[in-house]
Backbone as a printed PyTorch tensor [residue, N CA C, xyz], in Angstrom:
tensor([[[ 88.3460,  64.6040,  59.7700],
         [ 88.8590,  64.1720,  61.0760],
         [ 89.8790,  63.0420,  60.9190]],

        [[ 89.6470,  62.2810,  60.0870],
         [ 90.0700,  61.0720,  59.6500],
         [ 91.6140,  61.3390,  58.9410]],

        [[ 91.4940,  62.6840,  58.2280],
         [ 92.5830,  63.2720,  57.4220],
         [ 93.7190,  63.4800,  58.7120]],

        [[ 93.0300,  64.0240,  59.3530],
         [ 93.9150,  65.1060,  60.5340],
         [ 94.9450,  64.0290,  61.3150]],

        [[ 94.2520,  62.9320,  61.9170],
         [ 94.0770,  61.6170,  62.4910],
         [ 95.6220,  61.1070,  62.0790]],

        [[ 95.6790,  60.8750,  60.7830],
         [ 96.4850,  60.3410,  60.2680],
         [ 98.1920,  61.0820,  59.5850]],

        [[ 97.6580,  62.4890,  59.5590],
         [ 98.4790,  63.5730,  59.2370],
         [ 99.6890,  63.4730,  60.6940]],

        [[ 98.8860,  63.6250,  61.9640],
         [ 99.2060,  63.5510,  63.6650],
         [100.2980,  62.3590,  63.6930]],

        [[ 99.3550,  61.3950,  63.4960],
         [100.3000,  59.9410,  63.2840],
         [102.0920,  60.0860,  62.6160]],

        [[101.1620,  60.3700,  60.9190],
         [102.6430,  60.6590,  60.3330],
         [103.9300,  61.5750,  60.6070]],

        [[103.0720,  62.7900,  61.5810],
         [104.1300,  63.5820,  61.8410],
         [104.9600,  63.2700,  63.0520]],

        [[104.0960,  62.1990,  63.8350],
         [104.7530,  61.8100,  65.0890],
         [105.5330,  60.4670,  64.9940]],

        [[105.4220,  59.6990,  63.8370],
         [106.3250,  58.5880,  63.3470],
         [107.9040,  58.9630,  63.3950]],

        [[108.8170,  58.7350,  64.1180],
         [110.0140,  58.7910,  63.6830],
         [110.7690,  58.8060,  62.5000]],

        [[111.5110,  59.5870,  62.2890],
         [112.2550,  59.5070,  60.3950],
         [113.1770,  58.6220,  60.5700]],

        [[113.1090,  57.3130,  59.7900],
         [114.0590,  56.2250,  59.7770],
         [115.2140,  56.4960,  58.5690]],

        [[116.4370,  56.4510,  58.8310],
         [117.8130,  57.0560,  57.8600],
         [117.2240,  55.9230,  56.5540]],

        [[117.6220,  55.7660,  55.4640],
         [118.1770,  54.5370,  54.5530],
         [119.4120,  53.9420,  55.2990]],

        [[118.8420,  53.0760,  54.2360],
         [120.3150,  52.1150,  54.8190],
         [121.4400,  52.3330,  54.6280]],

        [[121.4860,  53.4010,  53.0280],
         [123.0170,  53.7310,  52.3840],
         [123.3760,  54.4120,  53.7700]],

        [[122.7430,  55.2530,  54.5140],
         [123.1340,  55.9920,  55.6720],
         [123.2900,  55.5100,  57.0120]],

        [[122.5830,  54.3550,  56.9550],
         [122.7380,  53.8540,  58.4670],
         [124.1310,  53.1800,  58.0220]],

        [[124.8270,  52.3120,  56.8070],
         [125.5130,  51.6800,  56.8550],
         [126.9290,  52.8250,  56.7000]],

        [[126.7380,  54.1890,  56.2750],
         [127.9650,  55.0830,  56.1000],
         [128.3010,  55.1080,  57.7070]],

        [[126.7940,  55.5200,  58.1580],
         [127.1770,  55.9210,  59.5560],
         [128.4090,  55.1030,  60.4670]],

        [[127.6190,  53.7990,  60.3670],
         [128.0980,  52.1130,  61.2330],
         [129.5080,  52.2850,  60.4000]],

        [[129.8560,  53.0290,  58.6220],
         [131.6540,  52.9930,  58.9260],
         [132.2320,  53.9870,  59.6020]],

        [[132.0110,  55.0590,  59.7080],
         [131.9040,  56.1740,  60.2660],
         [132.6300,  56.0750,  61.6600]],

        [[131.5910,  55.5530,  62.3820],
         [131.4550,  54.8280,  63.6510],
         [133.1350,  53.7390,  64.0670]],

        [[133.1110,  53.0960,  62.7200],
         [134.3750,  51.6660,  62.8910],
         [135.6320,  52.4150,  62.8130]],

        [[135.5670,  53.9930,  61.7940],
         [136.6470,  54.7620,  61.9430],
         [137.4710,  55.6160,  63.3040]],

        [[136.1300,  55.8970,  63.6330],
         [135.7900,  56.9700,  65.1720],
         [136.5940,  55.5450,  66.3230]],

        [[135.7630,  54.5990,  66.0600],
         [136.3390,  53.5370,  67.2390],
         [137.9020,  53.3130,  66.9570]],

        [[138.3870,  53.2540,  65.9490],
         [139.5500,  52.7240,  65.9520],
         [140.5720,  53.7240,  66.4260]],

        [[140.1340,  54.8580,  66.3330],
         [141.1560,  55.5310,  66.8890],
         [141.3550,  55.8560,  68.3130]],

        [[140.0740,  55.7700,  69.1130],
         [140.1120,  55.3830,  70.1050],
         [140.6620,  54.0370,  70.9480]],

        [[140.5810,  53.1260,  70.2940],
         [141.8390,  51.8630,  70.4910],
         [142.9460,  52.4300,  70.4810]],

        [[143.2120,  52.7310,  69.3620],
         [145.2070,  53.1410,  69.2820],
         [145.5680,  53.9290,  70.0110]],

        [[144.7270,  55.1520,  70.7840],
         [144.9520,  55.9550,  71.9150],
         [145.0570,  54.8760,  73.1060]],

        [[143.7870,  54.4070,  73.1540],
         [143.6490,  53.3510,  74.3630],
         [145.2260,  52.3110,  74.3440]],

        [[145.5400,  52.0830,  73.6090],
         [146.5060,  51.2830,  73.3610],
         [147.7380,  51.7990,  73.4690]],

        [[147.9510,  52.8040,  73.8880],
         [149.4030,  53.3450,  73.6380],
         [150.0910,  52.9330,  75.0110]],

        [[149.4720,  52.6310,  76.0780],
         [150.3900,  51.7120,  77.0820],
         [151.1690,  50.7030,  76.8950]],

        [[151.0000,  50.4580,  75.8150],
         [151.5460,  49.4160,  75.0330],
         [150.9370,  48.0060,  75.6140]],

        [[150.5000,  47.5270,  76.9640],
         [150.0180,  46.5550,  76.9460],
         [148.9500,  46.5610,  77.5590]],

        [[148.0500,  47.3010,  77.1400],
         [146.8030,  47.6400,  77.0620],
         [145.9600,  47.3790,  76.0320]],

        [[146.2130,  47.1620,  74.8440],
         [145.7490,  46.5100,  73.9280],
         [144.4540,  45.9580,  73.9030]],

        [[144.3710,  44.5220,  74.4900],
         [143.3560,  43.6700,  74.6570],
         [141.9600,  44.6860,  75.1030]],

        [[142.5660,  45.5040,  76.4510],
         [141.4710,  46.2120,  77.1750],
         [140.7970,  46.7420,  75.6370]],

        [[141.7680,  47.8280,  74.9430],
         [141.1920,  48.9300,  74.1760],
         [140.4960,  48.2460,  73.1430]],

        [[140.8620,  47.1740,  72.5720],
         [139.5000,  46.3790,  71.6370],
         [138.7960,  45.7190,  72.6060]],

        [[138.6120,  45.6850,  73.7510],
         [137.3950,  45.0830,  74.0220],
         [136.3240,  45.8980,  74.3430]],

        [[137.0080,  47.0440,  74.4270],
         [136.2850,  48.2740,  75.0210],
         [135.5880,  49.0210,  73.7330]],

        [[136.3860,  48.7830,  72.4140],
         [136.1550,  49.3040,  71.0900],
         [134.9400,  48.3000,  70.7100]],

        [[135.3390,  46.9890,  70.5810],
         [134.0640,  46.3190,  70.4580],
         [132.8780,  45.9830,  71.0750]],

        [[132.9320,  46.6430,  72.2200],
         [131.2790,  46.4560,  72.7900],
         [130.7960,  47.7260,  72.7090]],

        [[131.8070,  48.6970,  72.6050],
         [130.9790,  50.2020,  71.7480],
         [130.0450,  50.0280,  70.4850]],

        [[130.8510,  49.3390,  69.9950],
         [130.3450,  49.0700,  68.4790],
         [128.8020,  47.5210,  68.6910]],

        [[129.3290,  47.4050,  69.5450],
         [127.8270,  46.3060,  70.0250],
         [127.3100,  46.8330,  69.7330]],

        [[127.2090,  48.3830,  70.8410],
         [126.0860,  48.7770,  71.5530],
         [125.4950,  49.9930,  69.8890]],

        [[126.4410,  50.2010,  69.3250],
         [125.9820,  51.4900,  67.9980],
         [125.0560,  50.4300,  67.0520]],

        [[125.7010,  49.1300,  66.7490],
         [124.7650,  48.3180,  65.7400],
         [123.3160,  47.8490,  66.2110]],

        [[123.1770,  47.9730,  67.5750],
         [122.1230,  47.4820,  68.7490],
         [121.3160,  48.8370,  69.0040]],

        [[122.1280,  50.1340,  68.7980],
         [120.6800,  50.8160,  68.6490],
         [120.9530,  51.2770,  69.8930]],

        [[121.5540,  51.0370,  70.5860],
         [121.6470,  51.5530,  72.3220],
         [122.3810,  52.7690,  72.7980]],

        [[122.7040,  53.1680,  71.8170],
         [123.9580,  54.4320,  71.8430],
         [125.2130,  54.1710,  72.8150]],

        [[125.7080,  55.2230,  73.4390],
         [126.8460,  54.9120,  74.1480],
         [127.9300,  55.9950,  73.3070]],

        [[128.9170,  56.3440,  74.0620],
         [129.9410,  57.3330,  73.3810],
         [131.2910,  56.8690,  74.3990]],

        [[132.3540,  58.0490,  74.0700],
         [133.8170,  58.3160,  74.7520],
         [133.3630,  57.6820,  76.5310]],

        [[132.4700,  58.1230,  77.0620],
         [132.2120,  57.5570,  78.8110],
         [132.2860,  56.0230,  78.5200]],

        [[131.6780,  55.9320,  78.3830],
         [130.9200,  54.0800,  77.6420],
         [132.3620,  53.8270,  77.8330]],

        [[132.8060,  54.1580,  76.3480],
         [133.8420,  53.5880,  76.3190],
         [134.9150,  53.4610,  77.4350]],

        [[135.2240,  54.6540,  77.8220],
         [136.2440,  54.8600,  79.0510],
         [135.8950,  53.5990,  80.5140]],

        [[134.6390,  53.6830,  80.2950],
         [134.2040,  52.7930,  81.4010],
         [134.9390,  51.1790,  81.2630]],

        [[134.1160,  50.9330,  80.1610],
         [134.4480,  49.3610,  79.4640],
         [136.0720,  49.2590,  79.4940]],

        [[137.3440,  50.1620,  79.2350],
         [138.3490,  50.0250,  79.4070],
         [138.5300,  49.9070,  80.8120]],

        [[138.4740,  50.8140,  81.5460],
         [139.1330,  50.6360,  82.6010],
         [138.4950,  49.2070,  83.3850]],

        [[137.2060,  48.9440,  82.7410],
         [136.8760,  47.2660,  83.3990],
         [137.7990,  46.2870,  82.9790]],

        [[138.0680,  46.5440,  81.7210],
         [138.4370,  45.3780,  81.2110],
         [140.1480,  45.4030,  80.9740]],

        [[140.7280,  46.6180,  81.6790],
         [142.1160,  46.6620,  82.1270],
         [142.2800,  45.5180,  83.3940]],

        [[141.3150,  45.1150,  84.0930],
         [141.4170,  44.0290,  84.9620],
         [141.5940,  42.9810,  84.6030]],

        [[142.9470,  42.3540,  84.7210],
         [143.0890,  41.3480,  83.5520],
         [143.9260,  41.4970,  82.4130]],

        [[142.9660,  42.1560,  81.6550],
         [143.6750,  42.5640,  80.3010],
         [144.9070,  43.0210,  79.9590]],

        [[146.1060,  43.4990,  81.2730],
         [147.2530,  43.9010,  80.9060],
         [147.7680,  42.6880,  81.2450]],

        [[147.2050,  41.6820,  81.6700],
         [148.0500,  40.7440,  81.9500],
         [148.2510,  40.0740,  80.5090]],

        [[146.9240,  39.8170,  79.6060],
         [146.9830,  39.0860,  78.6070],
         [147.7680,  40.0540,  77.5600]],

        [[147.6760,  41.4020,  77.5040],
         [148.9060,  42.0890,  76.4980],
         [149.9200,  41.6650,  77.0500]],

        [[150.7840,  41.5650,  78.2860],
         [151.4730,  41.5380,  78.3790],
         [151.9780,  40.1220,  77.9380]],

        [[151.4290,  39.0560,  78.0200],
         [151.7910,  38.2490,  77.3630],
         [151.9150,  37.6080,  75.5580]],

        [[150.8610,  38.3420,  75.4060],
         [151.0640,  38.8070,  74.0840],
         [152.2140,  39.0200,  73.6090]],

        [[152.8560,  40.5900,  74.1900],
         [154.8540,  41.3470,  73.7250],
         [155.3930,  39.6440,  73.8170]],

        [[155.5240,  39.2810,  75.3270],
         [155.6360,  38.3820,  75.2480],
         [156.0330,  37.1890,  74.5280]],

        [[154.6670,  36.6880,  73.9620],
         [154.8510,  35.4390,  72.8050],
         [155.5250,  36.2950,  71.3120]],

        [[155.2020,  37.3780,  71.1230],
         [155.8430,  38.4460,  69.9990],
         [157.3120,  38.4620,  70.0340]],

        [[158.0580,  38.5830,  71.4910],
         [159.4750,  38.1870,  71.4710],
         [160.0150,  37.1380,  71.3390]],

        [[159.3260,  35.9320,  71.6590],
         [159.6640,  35.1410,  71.2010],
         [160.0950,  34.5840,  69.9990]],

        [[158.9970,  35.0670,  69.3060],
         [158.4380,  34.5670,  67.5370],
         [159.8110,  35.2800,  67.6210]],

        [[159.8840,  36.8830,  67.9520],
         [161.5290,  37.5430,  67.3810],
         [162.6180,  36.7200,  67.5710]],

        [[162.9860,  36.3360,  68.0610],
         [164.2030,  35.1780,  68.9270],
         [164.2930,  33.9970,  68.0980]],

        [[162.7760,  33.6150,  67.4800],
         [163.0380,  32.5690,  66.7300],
         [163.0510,  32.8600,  65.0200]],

        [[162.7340,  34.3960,  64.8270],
         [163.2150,  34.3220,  63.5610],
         [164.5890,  35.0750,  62.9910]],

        [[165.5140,  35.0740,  64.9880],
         [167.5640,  35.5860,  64.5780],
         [167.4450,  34.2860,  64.8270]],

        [[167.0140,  33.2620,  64.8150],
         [167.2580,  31.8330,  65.0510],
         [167.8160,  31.4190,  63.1310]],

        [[166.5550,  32.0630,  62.7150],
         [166.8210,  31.4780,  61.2830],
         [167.3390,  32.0270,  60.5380]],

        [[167.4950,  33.1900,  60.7860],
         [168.5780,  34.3450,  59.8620],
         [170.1640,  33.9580,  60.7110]],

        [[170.2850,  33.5370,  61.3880],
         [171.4150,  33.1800,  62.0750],
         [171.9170,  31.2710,  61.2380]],

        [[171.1080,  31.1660,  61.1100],
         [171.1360,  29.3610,  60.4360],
         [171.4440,  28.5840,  60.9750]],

        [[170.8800,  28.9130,  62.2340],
         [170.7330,  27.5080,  63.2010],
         [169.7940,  26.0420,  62.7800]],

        [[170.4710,  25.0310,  62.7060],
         [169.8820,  24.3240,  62.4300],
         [168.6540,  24.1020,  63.0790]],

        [[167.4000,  23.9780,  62.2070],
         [166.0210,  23.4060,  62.7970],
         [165.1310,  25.2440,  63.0680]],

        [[166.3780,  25.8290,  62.3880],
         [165.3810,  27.1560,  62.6150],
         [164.6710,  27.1900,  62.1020]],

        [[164.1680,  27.1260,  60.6760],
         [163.0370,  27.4960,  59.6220],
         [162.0440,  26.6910,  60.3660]],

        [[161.9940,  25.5840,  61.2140],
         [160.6830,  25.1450,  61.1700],
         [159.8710,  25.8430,  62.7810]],

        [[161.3270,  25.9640,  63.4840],
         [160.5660,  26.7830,  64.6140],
         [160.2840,  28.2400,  64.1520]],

        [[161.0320,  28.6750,  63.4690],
         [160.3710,  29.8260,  63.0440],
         [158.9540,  29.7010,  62.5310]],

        [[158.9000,  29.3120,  61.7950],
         [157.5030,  28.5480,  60.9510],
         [156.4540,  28.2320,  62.2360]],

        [[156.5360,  27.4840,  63.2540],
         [156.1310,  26.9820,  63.9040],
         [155.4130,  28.4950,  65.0650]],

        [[156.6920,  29.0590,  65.4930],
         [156.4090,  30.4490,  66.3160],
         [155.6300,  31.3960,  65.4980]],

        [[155.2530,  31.4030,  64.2240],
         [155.0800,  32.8340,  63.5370],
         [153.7410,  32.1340,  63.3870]],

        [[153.2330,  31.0010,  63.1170],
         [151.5730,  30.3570,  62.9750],
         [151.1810,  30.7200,  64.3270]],

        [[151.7320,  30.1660,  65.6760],
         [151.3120,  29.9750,  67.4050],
         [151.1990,  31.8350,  67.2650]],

        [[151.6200,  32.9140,  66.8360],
         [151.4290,  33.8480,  67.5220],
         [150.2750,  34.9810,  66.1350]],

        [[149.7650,  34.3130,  64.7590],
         [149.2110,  34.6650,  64.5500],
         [147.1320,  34.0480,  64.7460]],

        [[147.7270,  32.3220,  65.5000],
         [146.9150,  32.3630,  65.9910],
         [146.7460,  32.8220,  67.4650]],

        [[147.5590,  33.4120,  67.9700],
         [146.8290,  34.5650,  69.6870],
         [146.6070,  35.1000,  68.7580]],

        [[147.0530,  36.0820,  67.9940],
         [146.2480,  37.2570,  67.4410],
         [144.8530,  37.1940,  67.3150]],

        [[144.4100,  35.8540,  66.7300],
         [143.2040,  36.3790,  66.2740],
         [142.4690,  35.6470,  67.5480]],

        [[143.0180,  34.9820,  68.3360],
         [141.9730,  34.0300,  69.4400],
         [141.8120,  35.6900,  70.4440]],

        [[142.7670,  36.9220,  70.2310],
         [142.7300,  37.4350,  71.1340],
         [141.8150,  38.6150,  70.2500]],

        [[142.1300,  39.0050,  69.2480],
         [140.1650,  39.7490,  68.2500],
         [139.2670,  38.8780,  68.5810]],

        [[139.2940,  37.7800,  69.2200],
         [137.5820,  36.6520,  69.0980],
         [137.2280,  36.9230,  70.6860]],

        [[138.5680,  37.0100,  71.6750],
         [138.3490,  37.3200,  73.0970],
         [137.5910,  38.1030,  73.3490]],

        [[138.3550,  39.4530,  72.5480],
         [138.2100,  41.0410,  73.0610],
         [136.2300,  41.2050,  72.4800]],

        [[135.6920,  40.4510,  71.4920],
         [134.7040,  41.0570,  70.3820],
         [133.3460,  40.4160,  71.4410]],

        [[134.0170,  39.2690,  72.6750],
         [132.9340,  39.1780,  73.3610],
         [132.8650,  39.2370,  74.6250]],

        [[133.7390,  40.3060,  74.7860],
         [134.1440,  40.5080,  76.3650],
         [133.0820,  41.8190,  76.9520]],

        [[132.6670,  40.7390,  78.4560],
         [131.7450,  41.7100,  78.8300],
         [132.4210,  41.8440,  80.2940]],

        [[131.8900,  42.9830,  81.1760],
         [132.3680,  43.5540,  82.0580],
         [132.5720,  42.3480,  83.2250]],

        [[133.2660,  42.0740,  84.0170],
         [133.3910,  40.8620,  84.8040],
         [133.8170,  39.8510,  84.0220]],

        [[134.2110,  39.5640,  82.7840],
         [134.6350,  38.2570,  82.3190],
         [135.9460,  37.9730,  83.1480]],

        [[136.2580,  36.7660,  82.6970],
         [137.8110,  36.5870,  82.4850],
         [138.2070,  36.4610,  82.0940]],

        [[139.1260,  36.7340,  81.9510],
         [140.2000,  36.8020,  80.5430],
         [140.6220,  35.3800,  79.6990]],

        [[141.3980,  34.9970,  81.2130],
         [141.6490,  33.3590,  80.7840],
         [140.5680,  32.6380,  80.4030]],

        [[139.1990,  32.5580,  80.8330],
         [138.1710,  31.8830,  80.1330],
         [137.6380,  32.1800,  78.4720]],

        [[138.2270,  33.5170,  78.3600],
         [137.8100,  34.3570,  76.8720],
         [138.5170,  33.9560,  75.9250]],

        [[140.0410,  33.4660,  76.6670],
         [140.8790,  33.1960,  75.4690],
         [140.6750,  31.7770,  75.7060]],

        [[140.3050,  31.2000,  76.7340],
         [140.4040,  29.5730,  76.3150],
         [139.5810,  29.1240,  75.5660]],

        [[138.3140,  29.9750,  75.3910],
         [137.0310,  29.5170,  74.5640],
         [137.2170,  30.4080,  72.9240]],

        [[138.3150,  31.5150,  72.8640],
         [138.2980,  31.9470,  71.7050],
         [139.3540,  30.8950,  71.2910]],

        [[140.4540,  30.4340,  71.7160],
         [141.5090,  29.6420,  71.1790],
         [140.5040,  28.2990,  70.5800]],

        [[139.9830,  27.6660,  70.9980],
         [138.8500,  26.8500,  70.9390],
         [138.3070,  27.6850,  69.1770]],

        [[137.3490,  28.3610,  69.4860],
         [136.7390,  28.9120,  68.4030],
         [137.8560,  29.3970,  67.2820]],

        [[139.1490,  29.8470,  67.3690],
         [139.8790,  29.7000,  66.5690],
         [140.2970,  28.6510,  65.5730]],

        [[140.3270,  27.0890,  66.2700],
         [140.6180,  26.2280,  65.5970],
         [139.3710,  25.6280,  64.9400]],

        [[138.0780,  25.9080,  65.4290],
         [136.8770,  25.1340,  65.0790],
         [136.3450,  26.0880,  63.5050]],

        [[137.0000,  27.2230,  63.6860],
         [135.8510,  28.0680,  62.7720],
         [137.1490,  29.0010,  61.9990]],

        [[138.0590,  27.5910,  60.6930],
         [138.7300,  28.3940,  60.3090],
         [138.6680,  29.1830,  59.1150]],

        [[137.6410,  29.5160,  58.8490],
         [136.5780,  30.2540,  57.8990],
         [137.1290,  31.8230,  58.7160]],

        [[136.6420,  31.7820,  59.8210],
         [136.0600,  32.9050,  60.2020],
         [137.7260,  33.7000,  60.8670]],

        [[138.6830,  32.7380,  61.3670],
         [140.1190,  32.9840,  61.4650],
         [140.5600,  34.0400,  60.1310]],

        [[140.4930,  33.2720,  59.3170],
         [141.5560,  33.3120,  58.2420],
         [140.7820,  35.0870,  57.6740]],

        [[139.8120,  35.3700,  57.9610],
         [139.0740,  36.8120,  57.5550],
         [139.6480,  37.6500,  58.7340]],

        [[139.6020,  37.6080,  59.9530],
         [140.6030,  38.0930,  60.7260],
         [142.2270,  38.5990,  60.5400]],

        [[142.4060,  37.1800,  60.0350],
         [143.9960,  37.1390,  59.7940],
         [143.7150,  38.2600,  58.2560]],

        [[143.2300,  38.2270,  57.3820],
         [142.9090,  39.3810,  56.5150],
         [143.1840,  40.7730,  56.9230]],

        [[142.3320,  40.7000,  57.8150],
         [141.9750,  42.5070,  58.9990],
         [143.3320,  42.5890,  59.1800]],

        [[143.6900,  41.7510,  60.2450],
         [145.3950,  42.5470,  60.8060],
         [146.1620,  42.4460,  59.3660]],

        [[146.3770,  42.0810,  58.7860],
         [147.2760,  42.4070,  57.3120],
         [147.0550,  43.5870,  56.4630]],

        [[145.1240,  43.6540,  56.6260],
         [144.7800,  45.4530,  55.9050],
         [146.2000,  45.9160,  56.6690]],

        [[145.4720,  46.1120,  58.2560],
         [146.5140,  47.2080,  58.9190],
         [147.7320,  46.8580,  58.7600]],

        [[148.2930,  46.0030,  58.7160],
         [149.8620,  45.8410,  58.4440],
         [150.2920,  46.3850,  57.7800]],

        [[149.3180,  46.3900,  56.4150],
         [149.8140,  47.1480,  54.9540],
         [149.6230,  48.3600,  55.4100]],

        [[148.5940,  48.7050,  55.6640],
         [148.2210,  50.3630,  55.8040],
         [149.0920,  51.2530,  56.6740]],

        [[150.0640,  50.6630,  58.0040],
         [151.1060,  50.9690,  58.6560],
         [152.1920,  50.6850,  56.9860]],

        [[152.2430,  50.1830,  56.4060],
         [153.8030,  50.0960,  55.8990],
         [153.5580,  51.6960,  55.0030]],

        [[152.0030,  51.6030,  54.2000],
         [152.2910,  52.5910,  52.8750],
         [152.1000,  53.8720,  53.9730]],

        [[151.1610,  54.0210,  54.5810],
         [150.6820,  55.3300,  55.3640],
         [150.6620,  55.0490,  56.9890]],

        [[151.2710,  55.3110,  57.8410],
         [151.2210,  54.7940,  59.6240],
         [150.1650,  55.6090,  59.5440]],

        [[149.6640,  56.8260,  59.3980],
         [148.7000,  57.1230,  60.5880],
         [147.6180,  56.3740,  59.7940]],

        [[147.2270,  55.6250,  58.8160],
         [145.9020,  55.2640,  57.9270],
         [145.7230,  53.6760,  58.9320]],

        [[146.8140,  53.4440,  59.5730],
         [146.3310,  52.0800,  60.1500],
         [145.7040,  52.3520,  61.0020]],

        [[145.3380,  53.1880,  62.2360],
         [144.9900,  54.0020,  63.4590],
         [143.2380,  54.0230,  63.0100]],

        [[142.5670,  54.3690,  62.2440],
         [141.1090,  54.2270,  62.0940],
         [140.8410,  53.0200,  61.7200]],

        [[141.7120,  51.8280,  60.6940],
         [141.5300,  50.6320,  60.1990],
         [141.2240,  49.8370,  61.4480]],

        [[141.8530,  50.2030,  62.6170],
         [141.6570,  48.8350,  63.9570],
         [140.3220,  49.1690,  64.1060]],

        [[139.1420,  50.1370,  64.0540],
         [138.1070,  49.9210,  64.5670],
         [137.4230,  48.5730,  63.2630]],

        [[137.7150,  48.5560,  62.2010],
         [137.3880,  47.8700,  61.0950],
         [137.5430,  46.3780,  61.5100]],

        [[138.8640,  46.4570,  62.1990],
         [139.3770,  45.1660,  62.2220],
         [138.3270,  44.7290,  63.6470]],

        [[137.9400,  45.4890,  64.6050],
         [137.1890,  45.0510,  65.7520],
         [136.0820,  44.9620,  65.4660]],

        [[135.3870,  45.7430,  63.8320],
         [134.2240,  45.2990,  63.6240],
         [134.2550,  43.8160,  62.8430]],

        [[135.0560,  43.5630,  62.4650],
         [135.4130,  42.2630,  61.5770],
         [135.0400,  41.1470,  62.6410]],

        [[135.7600,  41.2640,  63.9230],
         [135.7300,  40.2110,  64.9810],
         [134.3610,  39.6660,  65.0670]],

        [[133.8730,  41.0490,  65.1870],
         [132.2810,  41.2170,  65.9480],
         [131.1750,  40.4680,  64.7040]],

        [[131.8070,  40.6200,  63.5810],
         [130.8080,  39.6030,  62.3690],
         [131.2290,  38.6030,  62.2860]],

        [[132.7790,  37.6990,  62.6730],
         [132.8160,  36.6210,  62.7130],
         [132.2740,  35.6220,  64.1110]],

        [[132.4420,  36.4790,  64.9470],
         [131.8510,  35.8970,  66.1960],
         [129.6290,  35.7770,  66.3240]],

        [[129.1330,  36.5980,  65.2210],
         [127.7680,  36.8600,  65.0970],
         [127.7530,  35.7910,  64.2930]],

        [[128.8150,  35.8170,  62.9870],
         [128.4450,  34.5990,  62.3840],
         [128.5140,  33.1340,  62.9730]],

        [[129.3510,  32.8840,  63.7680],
         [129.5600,  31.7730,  64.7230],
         [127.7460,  31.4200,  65.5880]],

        [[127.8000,  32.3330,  66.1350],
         [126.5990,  32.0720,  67.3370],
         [125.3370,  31.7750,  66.3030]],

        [[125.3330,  32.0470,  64.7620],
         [123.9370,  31.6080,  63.6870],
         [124.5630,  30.3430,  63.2370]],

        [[125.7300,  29.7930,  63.3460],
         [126.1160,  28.7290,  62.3680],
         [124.7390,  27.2970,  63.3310]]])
């Protein structure tokens, strides 16, 4: 009876993956998301929405909660409220940095340092805006996301400078292969999501 008892048990225990598999899966997963960003993103200033929408997918897959393409679709179109405003300022500060580096190929005096100066200010939005998007939940605001990631940008430059890593994979991966950068952004939104986990244990 005792045999049977326990046979019942074992067969009704759930089969738990290994880890080599839960962790293929979770890249799997960072590949699947990223390409859903770069779709999401093709408004061109939509951006912000599509990683924020990429990274709380990926919350919800490491959390065990599932979620798919709806999920996602949902979380974008929330977080398009707002969020085209902050891409749009983004192109934005990006034209600028451009303007200031025919400043220095032009040899205007005092260019190299505004250049210098514009090309640091807009690789830190970059990453204050991966630290925004990695903890944006439905109803945030935007302006509060980036004022507290700009904040966490300068406090935690450990966790910056691994970011600033991520967008350079893809930089490279657009120069040797364009379409190989297109799955790398889910990588780079999972990157956010471990520097911002690592933040909240420090």
């Amino acid at each position: 009876m005792t045999q049977t008892r326990t046979k019942a048990r074992t067969a009704a225990a759930p089969r738990r993956e290994s880890a080599f598999a839960e962790r293929f899966a979770l890249f799997a997963e960072c590949l699947l998301t990223g390409v859903w960003i770069a779709v999401a993103s093709l408004p061109v200033v939509t951006y912000p929405a599509a990683f924020a929408a990429g990274s709380r997918h990926l919350r919800r897959r490491t959390a065990h909660l599932g979620g798919g393409w709806r999920e996602f679709v949902a979380d974008y179109r929330s977080a398009l409220r707002g969020g085209w405003i902050a891409g749009l300022t983004g192109w934005a500060a990006a034209l600028a940095v451009w303007v200031d580096v025919q400043a220095v190929r032009a040899g205007i005096p005092g260019g190299p340092v505004v250049g210098a100066v514009g090309l640091f200010a807009l690789i830190g939005l970059v990453v204050a805006g991966l630290r925004a998007a990695a903890v944006w939940e439905p109803g945030a605001s935007w302006r509060e996301l980036l004022g507290a990631a700009g904040r966490r940008t300068v406090l935690d430059p450990a966790g910056s400078f691994l970011l600033v890593g991520g967008v350079a994979v893809v930089a490279c991966s657009a120069w040797v292969v364009l379409p190989l950068a297109v799955p790398v952004l889910g990588a780079v939104a999972a990157a956010a999501l471990a520097v911002e986990e690592r933040g909240r244990h420090r």
